[in-house]
Amino acid sequence: MKLNELTAQLAAGGCDQRLAQVYGSGPHDVGDARERLLTLLERYSTAFGDGDVGLYTAPGRTEMGGNHTDHQQGAVLAGSVTMDMIAAAGANGTNVCRILSEGFPEISVDLGNLEPNSQEFGTSESLVRGIARAITDRGYDVAGFNAVISSAVPGGSGLSSSAAYEILIGVILNHLTCGDGLSAAELAQIGQFSENNFFGKPSGLMDQMGCSLGGVAHLDFKDPGNPIIDPIPFDMEETGYALCIIDSGGDHADLTDDYTAIRNEMKDVAAYFGKDVLREVEPEDFWANFADARSATSDRAVLRATHFFEDHARVELQAEAIREGRFEDFLETVTASGISSQTQLENTYSPKKVLDQPVAVAISVAKHLLGGRGAVRVHGGGFAGTIQAYVPADAAQAFKEEIDKAIGADACHILRIRPIGGALITG
């Protein structure tokens, strides 16, 4: 659709029904989304002029179950959240992707070169290049586009801003060059491929799946190439609780070695049993040979392996509890997972900075404020970053105010699970 036509339609409320599907049906939800998208179209016009354009979205994700289980081909419970990344994008008739993200210089990616480059690791350019490569490997001819992007998913928030970016770029290319032929699961796999091989980060698949699928999904990565996806109908408001994600204020710099150590130590235990990942090891064999595995690896490695086996098993219990409407039982498993992450996985602070423990501090403050209600746990990779809390809905605003007072301004975000993942909004 022409940019001026789309702008007029959006301003007149012609897209409100679709916005309600994506962002919620309240007047505040729709109105805020409309204004945000109108601002985005204005930025696109300034940067690239008129022409055909569409509006796209990719949400952040929350990890509801399974902390550091996905990279060992375990199970997770993931949900898409209302904070998202949006783009206005249109084909430009060239072989170059020009992308202007709010707050950053414009990037340009030549699709004639789709080889990984270690000097490009860690950049947005690398992600775009890797996504384009994965799509061409599936038999599609990719082409250039212009895009402006705005993100409400804070970097380092534990809501997977990098995965949201990957899914957003994937959705744009899927619509403009693939006729929407790629499924949400395929787009997630494409995003992971790019992050692993072009961005240089050895992530699992949960982040991309959580951003791509929408709603809540029980994901089993026993066969990573063909993950089992079990969507679970879920309405947070019916539970009487609100989902809060709290930024502990910790610095994410120099934590790659800490994340990698978890993965490597779990794989060391698996290797003792002649396997590649812990999912291939039977828990009974692990416990029958615990002493020898401990001697062959380390205390921390077997503790982390113990966490994997227990948290992987918990995901099934969590999925059943949500499916059957037993939310209090779900909260008990969240608490158990959080304790395991602190005491066995050991990802609430970096051993390189033992005096700095912002995640543990945030958990302690949240527990105090909850007073035995709800649940709280480390969220995502850990060491710095965020925690997750389920707070009685009638106390959520007061909880946020107290968290912000103790941890930092706007540290607490009250979110909802949204039913739609990465998608074309309109255009």
Short mmCIF file of C-alpha atoms in Angstrom, two decimals:
data_model
loop_
_atom_site.label_atom_id
_atom_site.label_comp_id
_atom_site.label_asym_id
_atom_site.label_seq_id
_atom_site.Cartn_x
_atom_site.Cartn_y
_atom_site.Cartn_z
CA MET A 1 0.00 0.00 0.00
CA LYS A 2 1.22 3.51 -0.78
CA LEU A 3 2.63 5.27 2.26
CA ASN A 4 0.19 8.19 2.09
CA GLU A 5 -2.78 5.82 1.75
CA LEU A 6 -1.63 3.70 4.69
CA THR A 7 -1.07 6.80 6.81
CA ALA A 8 -4.58 8.07 6.07
CA GLN A 9 -6.15 4.68 6.79
CA LEU A 10 -4.26 4.30 10.06
CA ALA A 11 -5.08 7.85 11.23
CA ALA A 12 -8.79 7.36 10.46
CA GLY A 13 -9.00 4.23 12.62
CA GLY A 14 -9.21 1.87 9.67
CA CYS A 15 -6.60 -0.43 11.21
CA ASP A 16 -7.98 -0.38 14.76
CA GLN A 17 -9.44 -3.89 14.59
CA ARG A 18 -6.07 -5.32 13.62
CA LEU A 19 -4.30 -3.23 16.28
CA ALA A 20 -6.68 -4.61 18.91
CA GLN A 21 -5.73 -8.16 17.85
CA VAL A 22 -2.04 -7.40 18.24
CA TYR A 23 -1.91 -5.02 21.19
CA GLY A 24 -5.14 -5.48 23.15
CA SER A 25 -8.65 -4.19 22.81
CA GLY A 26 -8.59 -1.29 25.27
CA PRO A 27 -8.86 2.25 23.88
CA HIS A 28 -5.50 3.07 25.47
CA ASP A 29 -3.86 0.02 23.83
CA VAL A 30 -5.18 0.82 20.35
CA GLY A 31 -4.61 4.56 20.62
CA ASP A 32 -1.01 4.22 21.75
CA ALA A 33 -0.25 1.69 19.02
CA ARG A 34 -1.84 3.90 16.37
CA GLU A 35 0.20 6.95 17.36
CA ARG A 36 3.40 4.95 17.54
CA LEU A 37 2.88 3.54 14.04
CA LEU A 38 1.95 6.95 12.61
CA THR A 39 5.22 8.34 13.98
CA LEU A 40 7.06 5.43 12.37
CA LEU A 41 5.49 6.13 8.96
CA GLU A 42 6.48 9.79 9.25
CA ARG A 43 10.06 8.74 9.92
CA TYR A 44 9.95 6.40 6.92
CA SER A 45 8.71 9.19 4.68
CA THR A 46 11.51 11.48 5.85
CA ALA A 47 14.17 8.82 5.35
CA PHE A 48 13.01 7.10 2.16
CA GLY A 49 10.16 9.08 0.62
CA ASP A 50 6.85 7.72 -0.65
CA GLY A 51 6.19 4.32 -2.17
CA ASP A 52 4.69 0.99 -1.18
CA VAL A 53 5.16 0.21 2.51
CA GLY A 54 3.92 -2.19 5.16
CA LEU A 55 3.93 -2.22 8.96
CA TYR A 56 5.50 -5.14 10.81
CA THR A 57 5.84 -6.29 14.42
CA ALA A 58 7.89 -8.76 16.44
CA PRO A 59 7.35 -9.06 20.20
CA GLY A 60 9.78 -9.62 23.00
CA ARG A 61 9.51 -12.92 24.79
CA THR A 62 9.35 -14.12 28.36
CA GLU A 63 10.77 -17.41 29.56
CA MET A 64 8.02 -18.94 31.71
CA GLY A 65 9.76 -22.25 32.26
CA GLY A 66 13.07 -23.94 31.50
CA ASN A 67 16.10 -21.82 32.44
CA HIS A 68 19.12 -22.79 30.28
CA THR A 69 17.44 -25.98 29.07
CA ASP A 70 17.02 -25.18 25.38
CA HIS A 71 20.70 -25.36 24.42
CA GLN A 72 20.77 -28.92 25.80
CA GLN A 73 17.76 -29.84 23.60
CA GLY A 74 15.42 -29.72 26.56
CA ALA A 75 11.93 -28.29 26.94
CA VAL A 76 10.87 -24.72 27.66
CA LEU A 77 7.71 -22.73 28.18
CA ALA A 78 7.83 -19.42 26.30
CA GLY A 79 5.42 -16.53 25.87
CA SER A 80 5.24 -13.48 23.61
CA VAL A 81 4.81 -10.20 25.50
CA THR A 82 3.22 -6.87 24.70
CA MET A 83 6.52 -4.99 24.38
CA ASP A 84 7.50 -5.23 20.73
CA MET A 85 9.71 -4.00 17.92
CA ILE A 86 7.98 -2.43 14.90
CA ALA A 87 9.07 -1.60 11.36
CA ALA A 88 7.81 0.27 8.35
CA ALA A 89 9.38 -1.39 5.34
CA GLY A 90 9.10 -1.51 1.57
CA ALA A 91 10.97 -3.08 -1.32
CA ASN A 92 13.52 -0.73 -2.89
CA GLY A 93 14.23 -2.53 -6.17
CA THR A 94 17.92 -3.03 -5.33
CA ASN A 95 20.05 -5.76 -3.82
CA VAL A 96 20.73 -3.70 -0.68
CA CYS A 97 18.88 -3.58 2.64
CA ARG A 98 18.87 -0.08 4.15
CA ILE A 99 17.72 -0.05 7.76
CA LEU A 100 17.37 2.94 10.06
CA SER A 101 16.80 1.91 13.68
CA GLU A 102 15.73 4.60 16.12
CA GLY A 103 18.75 5.95 17.98
CA PHE A 104 21.31 4.34 15.66
CA PRO A 105 23.01 5.22 12.37
CA GLU A 106 21.57 3.75 9.18
CA ILE A 107 23.03 0.37 8.19
CA SER A 108 23.39 -0.98 4.67
CA VAL A 109 23.70 -4.68 3.85
CA ASP A 110 24.62 -5.85 0.34
CA LEU A 111 22.76 -9.11 -0.31
CA GLY A 112 25.35 -10.01 -2.93
CA ASN A 113 27.62 -11.07 -0.06
CA LEU A 114 25.99 -13.58 2.26
CA GLU A 115 29.06 -15.10 3.88
CA PRO A 116 29.77 -14.81 7.62
CA ASN A 117 32.48 -12.36 8.62
CA SER A 118 34.01 -12.56 12.08
CA GLN A 119 34.82 -8.83 11.95
CA GLU A 120 31.07 -8.21 11.69
CA PHE A 121 30.17 -10.39 14.71
CA GLY A 122 27.89 -8.70 17.22
CA THR A 123 26.39 -6.21 14.76
CA SER A 124 22.93 -5.71 13.28
CA GLU A 125 24.48 -6.05 9.83
CA SER A 126 25.57 -9.59 10.66
CA LEU A 127 22.05 -10.56 11.71
CA VAL A 128 20.50 -9.22 8.48
CA ARG A 129 23.13 -10.96 6.39
CA GLY A 130 22.66 -14.26 8.22
CA ILE A 131 18.87 -14.15 7.92
CA ALA A 132 19.10 -13.45 4.20
CA ARG A 133 21.57 -16.32 3.81
CA ALA A 134 19.31 -18.79 5.62
CA ILE A 135 16.34 -17.76 3.47
CA THR A 136 18.32 -18.16 0.23
CA ASP A 137 19.47 -21.58 1.45
CA ARG A 138 15.76 -22.50 1.52
CA GLY A 139 15.46 -21.71 -2.17
CA TYR A 140 14.12 -18.15 -2.13
CA ASP A 141 15.53 -15.14 -3.96
CA VAL A 142 15.91 -12.31 -1.45
CA ALA A 143 15.87 -8.66 -2.49
CA GLY A 144 16.64 -5.33 -0.89
CA PHE A 145 14.28 -3.20 1.14
CA ASN A 146 14.17 0.08 3.06
CA ALA A 147 13.05 0.00 6.69
CA VAL A 148 12.76 2.18 9.75
CA ILE A 149 12.57 0.39 13.09
CA SER A 150 11.43 1.43 16.54
CA SER A 151 11.81 -0.78 19.59
CA ALA A 152 9.95 -0.90 22.88
CA VAL A 153 11.97 -3.98 23.85
CA PRO A 154 14.86 -2.57 25.90
CA GLY A 155 18.28 -3.96 25.06
CA GLY A 156 19.56 -6.15 27.87
CA SER A 157 16.07 -6.44 29.35
CA GLY A 158 15.93 -10.22 29.22
CA LEU A 159 13.03 -9.94 26.77
CA SER A 160 15.28 -10.90 23.85
CA SER A 161 15.61 -7.72 21.83
CA SER A 162 18.11 -9.43 19.51
CA ALA A 163 15.67 -12.28 18.79
CA ALA A 164 12.85 -9.78 18.23
CA TYR A 165 15.09 -7.99 15.70
CA GLU A 166 15.86 -11.27 13.95
CA ILE A 167 12.19 -12.20 13.71
CA LEU A 168 11.26 -8.71 12.51
CA ILE A 169 13.82 -8.84 9.67
CA GLY A 170 12.71 -12.38 8.87
CA VAL A 171 9.03 -11.38 8.70
CA ILE A 172 9.86 -8.46 6.38
CA LEU A 173 11.86 -10.65 3.98
CA ASN A 174 9.28 -13.42 4.22
CA HIS A 175 6.51 -11.05 3.16
CA LEU A 176 8.41 -9.08 0.53
CA THR A 177 10.36 -11.90 -1.13
CA CYS A 178 8.90 -15.27 -0.06
CA GLY A 179 5.17 -14.69 -0.43
CA ASP A 180 4.83 -15.42 3.31
CA GLY A 181 5.90 -18.97 2.56
CA LEU A 182 7.98 -19.44 5.70
CA SER A 183 6.27 -20.59 8.91
CA ALA A 184 6.78 -18.96 12.30
CA ALA A 185 8.87 -21.96 13.39
CA GLU A 186 11.07 -21.66 10.29
CA LEU A 187 11.60 -17.96 10.93
CA ALA A 188 12.71 -18.81 14.46
CA GLN A 189 15.21 -21.36 13.14
CA ILE A 190 16.46 -18.81 10.62
CA GLY A 191 16.96 -16.27 13.40
CA GLN A 192 18.91 -18.77 15.50
CA PHE A 193 21.07 -19.71 12.51
CA SER A 194 21.95 -16.08 11.97
CA GLU A 195 22.70 -15.45 15.65
CA ASN A 196 24.88 -18.55 15.95
CA ASN A 197 26.79 -18.34 12.68
CA PHE A 198 26.84 -14.65 11.69
CA PHE A 199 26.38 -12.75 14.97
CA GLY A 200 28.71 -15.09 16.89
CA LYS A 201 26.47 -15.95 19.86
CA PRO A 202 25.76 -19.62 20.70
CA SER A 203 22.09 -19.18 21.65
CA GLY A 204 19.44 -21.86 21.91
CA LEU A 205 16.16 -21.66 20.01
CA MET A 206 13.79 -20.56 22.76
CA ASP A 207 14.25 -16.81 22.30
CA GLN A 208 13.43 -16.84 18.61
CA MET A 209 10.49 -19.22 19.08
CA GLY A 210 9.06 -17.06 21.85
CA CYS A 211 9.24 -13.97 19.64
CA SER A 212 7.93 -15.67 16.51
CA LEU A 213 5.04 -17.86 17.63
CA GLY A 214 2.79 -15.66 19.78
CA GLY A 215 0.88 -16.67 22.90
CA VAL A 216 2.28 -19.33 25.23
CA ALA A 217 3.95 -22.40 23.80
CA HIS A 218 5.38 -25.58 25.29
CA LEU A 219 8.46 -26.22 23.16
CA ASP A 220 10.45 -29.45 23.09
CA PHE A 221 13.83 -29.27 21.34
CA LYS A 222 14.72 -32.97 21.43
CA ASP A 223 15.06 -32.70 17.64
CA PRO A 224 16.13 -29.05 17.13
CA GLY A 225 15.45 -29.28 13.40
CA ASN A 226 11.85 -30.29 14.08
CA PRO A 227 10.89 -28.91 17.49
CA ILE A 228 7.61 -30.03 19.00
CA ILE A 229 5.40 -26.95 19.35
CA ASP A 230 2.40 -27.20 21.65
CA PRO A 231 0.45 -23.91 21.88
CA ILE A 232 -1.39 -23.44 25.18
CA PRO A 233 -4.43 -21.13 25.40
CA PHE A 234 -3.74 -18.68 28.20
CA ASP A 235 -5.29 -15.46 29.48
CA MET A 236 -3.16 -13.84 32.19
CA GLU A 237 -6.02 -11.66 33.38
CA GLU A 238 -8.09 -14.74 34.29
CA THR A 239 -5.39 -15.86 36.74
CA GLY A 240 -5.66 -12.77 38.95
CA TYR A 241 -1.93 -12.14 38.51
CA ALA A 242 0.18 -9.71 36.52
CA LEU A 243 3.49 -10.55 34.88
CA CYS A 244 6.32 -8.23 35.91
CA ILE A 245 9.78 -8.17 34.39
CA ILE A 246 12.30 -6.31 36.55
CA ASP A 247 15.59 -4.94 35.26
CA SER A 248 18.12 -5.51 38.03
CA GLY A 249 20.38 -2.77 36.65
CA GLY A 250 23.31 -5.15 36.25
CA ASP A 251 25.87 -4.60 33.52
CA HIS A 252 25.72 -7.18 30.69
CA ALA A 253 29.26 -6.40 29.52
CA ASP A 254 31.77 -9.24 29.60
CA LEU A 255 29.21 -11.93 30.50
CA THR A 256 29.62 -14.06 27.37
CA ASP A 257 32.16 -16.29 29.15
CA ASP A 258 29.68 -16.87 31.99
CA TYR A 259 26.91 -17.90 29.60
CA THR A 260 29.29 -20.08 27.60
CA ALA A 261 30.55 -21.78 30.76
CA ILE A 262 27.06 -23.06 31.57
CA ARG A 263 26.70 -24.58 28.14
CA ASN A 264 30.21 -26.04 28.12
CA GLU A 265 29.98 -27.54 31.60
CA MET A 266 26.64 -29.18 30.81
CA LYS A 267 28.17 -30.58 27.64
CA ASP A 268 31.18 -31.83 29.63
CA VAL A 269 28.85 -33.93 31.76
CA ALA A 270 27.07 -35.17 28.66
CA ALA A 271 30.42 -36.05 27.09
CA TYR A 272 31.28 -38.19 30.13
CA PHE A 273 28.30 -40.34 29.16
CA GLY A 274 29.33 -40.34 25.50
CA LYS A 275 26.61 -37.90 24.49
CA ASP A 276 26.58 -34.46 22.88
CA VAL A 277 23.94 -32.83 25.11
CA LEU A 278 22.29 -33.64 28.43
CA ARG A 279 18.92 -34.42 26.81
CA GLU A 280 20.55 -37.57 25.42
CA VAL A 281 21.55 -38.73 28.92
CA GLU A 282 19.00 -40.68 30.96
CA PRO A 283 18.54 -39.09 34.41
CA GLU A 284 18.78 -42.56 35.98
CA ASP A 285 22.23 -43.05 34.39
CA PHE A 286 23.32 -39.65 35.63
CA TRP A 287 22.42 -40.42 39.22
CA ALA A 288 23.78 -43.99 39.05
CA ASN A 289 27.15 -42.61 37.93
CA PHE A 290 27.03 -39.29 39.77
CA ALA A 291 30.28 -39.72 41.74
CA ASP A 292 32.31 -40.68 38.67
CA ALA A 293 30.78 -37.88 36.58
CA ARG A 294 31.63 -35.42 39.34
CA SER A 295 35.24 -36.63 39.44
CA ALA A 296 35.54 -36.44 35.66
CA THR A 297 34.13 -32.90 35.44
CA SER A 298 33.62 -30.61 38.45
CA ASP A 299 31.24 -29.88 41.29
CA ARG A 300 29.74 -26.95 39.43
CA ALA A 301 29.28 -29.00 36.26
CA VAL A 302 27.26 -31.73 37.98
CA LEU A 303 25.23 -29.14 39.87
CA ARG A 304 24.38 -27.47 36.58
CA ALA A 305 23.53 -30.82 35.05
CA THR A 306 21.25 -31.51 38.03
CA HIS A 307 19.48 -28.23 37.35
CA PHE A 308 18.96 -29.21 33.73
CA PHE A 309 17.33 -32.55 34.56
CA GLU A 310 15.07 -31.00 37.19
CA ASP A 311 14.08 -27.88 35.25
CA HIS A 312 13.48 -29.86 32.05
CA ALA A 313 11.08 -32.13 33.96
CA ARG A 314 9.40 -29.11 35.57
CA VAL A 315 8.41 -27.66 32.19
CA GLU A 316 5.95 -30.50 31.58
CA LEU A 317 4.40 -29.89 34.99
CA GLN A 318 4.16 -26.17 34.27
CA ALA A 319 2.50 -26.74 30.90
CA GLU A 320 -0.04 -29.10 32.46
CA ALA A 321 -0.79 -26.67 35.29
CA ILE A 322 -1.47 -23.80 32.88
CA ARG A 323 -3.48 -25.97 30.51
CA GLU A 324 -5.65 -27.18 33.40
CA GLY A 325 -6.08 -23.76 34.99
CA ARG A 326 -4.05 -24.62 38.12
CA PHE A 327 -2.11 -21.37 38.25
CA GLU A 328 -1.16 -21.66 41.93
CA ASP A 329 0.51 -24.99 41.11
CA PHE A 330 2.32 -23.28 38.24
CA LEU A 331 3.59 -20.63 40.65
CA GLU A 332 5.01 -23.32 42.94
CA THR A 333 7.09 -24.67 40.03
CA VAL A 334 8.28 -21.14 39.21
CA THR A 335 9.55 -20.78 42.78
CA ALA A 336 11.27 -24.18 42.60
CA SER A 337 12.90 -23.27 39.30
CA GLY A 338 14.17 -20.01 40.77
CA ILE A 339 15.71 -21.77 43.76
CA SER A 340 17.41 -24.27 41.45
CA SER A 341 18.80 -21.48 39.28
CA GLN A 342 20.30 -19.79 42.33
CA THR A 343 21.70 -22.85 44.06
CA GLN A 344 22.53 -25.31 41.26
CA LEU A 345 22.73 -23.45 37.96
CA GLU A 346 24.42 -20.55 39.80
CA ASN A 347 23.50 -17.82 37.33
CA THR A 348 22.36 -15.04 39.64
CA TYR A 349 25.78 -13.38 39.74
CA SER A 350 29.07 -13.55 37.90
CA PRO A 351 31.96 -15.29 39.69
CA LYS A 352 34.17 -12.59 38.17
CA LYS A 353 32.34 -9.95 40.25
CA VAL A 354 31.22 -11.65 43.45
CA LEU A 355 30.53 -8.36 45.24
CA ASP A 356 28.09 -7.28 42.51
CA GLN A 357 24.87 -9.30 42.76
CA PRO A 358 22.06 -7.15 41.31
CA VAL A 359 19.92 -10.12 40.25
CA ALA A 360 19.99 -11.65 43.73
CA VAL A 361 19.26 -8.23 45.25
CA ALA A 362 16.26 -7.73 42.96
CA ILE A 363 14.94 -11.20 43.82
CA SER A 364 15.27 -10.48 47.53
CA VAL A 365 13.40 -7.17 47.23
CA ALA A 366 10.64 -8.77 45.14
CA LYS A 367 10.23 -11.65 47.61
CA HIS A 368 9.92 -9.19 50.46
CA LEU A 369 7.27 -7.17 48.64
CA LEU A 370 5.30 -10.26 47.61
CA GLY A 371 5.13 -11.44 51.21
CA GLY A 372 4.64 -15.10 50.33
CA ARG A 373 2.23 -14.48 47.45
CA GLY A 374 3.00 -15.03 43.78
CA ALA A 375 6.45 -16.15 42.65
CA VAL A 376 9.79 -14.74 41.53
CA ARG A 377 12.83 -16.15 39.68
CA VAL A 378 15.83 -15.21 37.58
CA HIS A 379 14.80 -14.60 33.97
CA GLY A 380 16.77 -15.47 30.86
CA GLY A 381 20.53 -15.92 30.78
CA GLY A 382 21.10 -14.53 34.25
CA PHE A 383 24.22 -13.09 35.92
CA ALA A 384 22.87 -9.58 35.25
CA GLY A 385 19.72 -8.49 33.47
CA THR A 386 16.25 -9.31 34.65
CA ILE A 387 14.06 -11.25 37.02
CA GLN A 388 10.47 -12.35 36.54
CA ALA A 389 7.69 -11.94 39.09
CA TYR A 390 4.05 -13.01 39.13
CA VAL A 391 2.28 -10.41 41.24
CA PRO A 392 -1.34 -10.32 42.41
CA ALA A 393 -3.04 -8.03 39.91
CA ASP A 394 -4.56 -5.83 42.60
CA ALA A 395 -1.09 -5.14 44.00
CA ALA A 396 0.84 -4.82 40.73
CA GLN A 397 0.97 -1.03 40.55
CA ALA A 398 2.08 -0.68 44.18
CA PHE A 399 4.63 -3.46 43.59
CA LYS A 400 6.03 -1.57 40.61
CA GLU A 401 6.32 1.65 42.57
CA GLU A 402 8.21 -0.04 45.42
CA ILE A 403 10.51 -1.92 43.02
CA ASP A 404 11.29 1.29 41.14
CA LYS A 405 12.06 2.98 44.44
CA ALA A 406 14.41 0.21 45.59
CA ILE A 407 16.04 -0.86 42.31
CA GLY A 408 15.79 2.13 39.97
CA ALA A 409 13.38 4.28 37.98
CA ASP A 410 11.23 2.27 35.57
CA ALA A 411 12.98 -0.95 36.55
CA CYS A 412 9.67 -2.83 36.71
CA HIS A 413 7.59 -3.46 33.59
CA ILE A 414 4.02 -4.77 33.91
CA LEU A 415 3.36 -6.89 30.82
CA ARG A 416 0.75 -9.10 29.22
CA ILE A 417 1.06 -12.19 27.07
CA ARG A 418 0.02 -11.30 23.53
CA PRO A 419 -1.49 -13.87 21.15
CA ILE A 420 0.30 -12.75 17.98
CA GLY A 421 4.03 -13.18 17.35
CA GLY A 422 6.07 -11.84 14.44
CA ALA A 423 3.64 -10.60 11.80
CA LEU A 424 2.62 -8.10 9.18
CA ILE A 425 0.34 -5.61 10.90
CA THR A 426 -1.02 -4.04 7.73
CA GLY A 427 0.05 -2.78 4.35
#
